[in-house]
C-alpha cells in the first residue's frame, strides 16, 4: 500500500464496519438477497484490513532493521 493510501485508510472504521457485518450474520436472520452483498462487503473489508496490517508490519520491520541492524525480528 503506498504511503498516501496508508495515511488515508481508516483502519478503525473498516474494522468496526466488519464487526457489525459479522454480528448481523451471527444473528442468523438475514435473507439471502440481503446476505450476499453484505458478505461481499465483509470479504472486501477483510482483504483491505489484512493488506493494511501487512503494510504496517513491513514498516515496523523496516524501522527496527534501520535502528538495530537486524535482518529478522
mmCIF file of C-alpha atoms in Angstrom, residues 24-71:
data_model
loop_
_atom_site.group_PDB
_atom_site.id
_atom_site.type_symbol
_atom_site.label_atom_id
_atom_site.label_comp_id
_atom_site.label_asym_id
_atom_site.label_seq_id
_atom_site.Cartn_x
_atom_site.Cartn_y
_atom_site.Cartn_z
ATOM 1 C CA UNK A 24 -25.553 -9.381 11.593
ATOM 2 C CA UNK A 25 -24.520 -12.794 10.259
ATOM 3 C CA UNK A 26 -24.270 -14.228 13.762
ATOM 4 C CA UNK A 27 -27.899 -13.277 14.396
ATOM 5 C CA UNK A 28 -28.783 -15.577 11.508
ATOM 6 C CA UNK A 29 -31.884 -13.737 10.333
ATOM 7 C CA UNK A 30 -30.632 -12.244 7.065
ATOM 8 C CA UNK A 31 -32.386 -13.181 3.858
ATOM 9 C CA UNK A 32 -30.128 -14.422 1.064
ATOM 10 C CA UNK A 33 -30.717 -11.294 -1.031
ATOM 11 C CA UNK A 34 -29.552 -9.177 1.930
ATOM 12 C CA UNK A 35 -26.736 -11.511 2.943
ATOM 13 C CA UNK A 36 -24.842 -11.747 -0.339
ATOM 14 C CA UNK A 37 -23.934 -8.044 -0.722
ATOM 15 C CA UNK A 38 -23.075 -7.872 2.981
ATOM 16 C CA UNK A 39 -20.864 -10.931 2.618
ATOM 17 C CA UNK A 40 -19.128 -9.384 -0.391
ATOM 18 C CA UNK A 41 -18.537 -6.172 1.577
ATOM 19 C CA UNK A 42 -17.188 -8.177 4.505
ATOM 20 C CA UNK A 43 -14.729 -10.039 2.291
ATOM 21 C CA UNK A 44 -13.554 -6.748 0.765
ATOM 22 C CA UNK A 45 -13.110 -5.178 4.203
ATOM 23 C CA UNK A 46 -11.191 -8.213 5.467
ATOM 24 C CA UNK A 47 -8.852 -8.022 2.472
ATOM 25 C CA UNK A 48 -8.288 -4.288 2.967
ATOM 26 C CA UNK A 49 -7.599 -4.745 6.680
ATOM 27 C CA UNK A 50 -5.168 -7.591 6.012
ATOM 28 C CA UNK A 51 -3.360 -5.525 3.376
ATOM 29 C CA UNK A 52 -3.137 -2.537 5.721
ATOM 30 C CA UNK A 53 -1.809 -4.648 8.593
ATOM 31 C CA UNK A 54 0.822 -6.211 6.324
ATOM 32 C CA UNK A 55 1.931 -2.739 5.234
ATOM 33 C CA UNK A 56 2.197 -1.603 8.835
ATOM 34 C CA UNK A 57 4.089 -4.778 9.755
ATOM 35 C CA UNK A 58 6.572 -4.191 6.914
ATOM 36 C CA UNK A 59 7.054 -0.597 8.005
ATOM 37 C CA UNK A 60 7.709 -1.654 11.616
ATOM 38 C CA UNK A 61 10.206 -4.296 10.455
ATOM 39 C CA UNK A 62 11.994 -1.706 8.329
ATOM 40 C CA UNK A 63 12.198 0.732 11.242
ATOM 41 C CA UNK A 64 13.576 -1.980 13.525
ATOM 42 C CA UNK A 65 16.127 -3.061 10.926
ATOM 43 C CA UNK A 66 17.262 0.522 10.371
ATOM 44 C CA UNK A 67 17.706 1.076 14.080
ATOM 45 C CA UNK A 68 19.151 -2.273 15.158
ATOM 46 C CA UNK A 69 20.756 -3.684 12.028
ATOM 47 C CA UNK A 70 18.794 -6.922 12.468
ATOM 48 C CA UNK A 71 17.557 -8.796 9.411
#
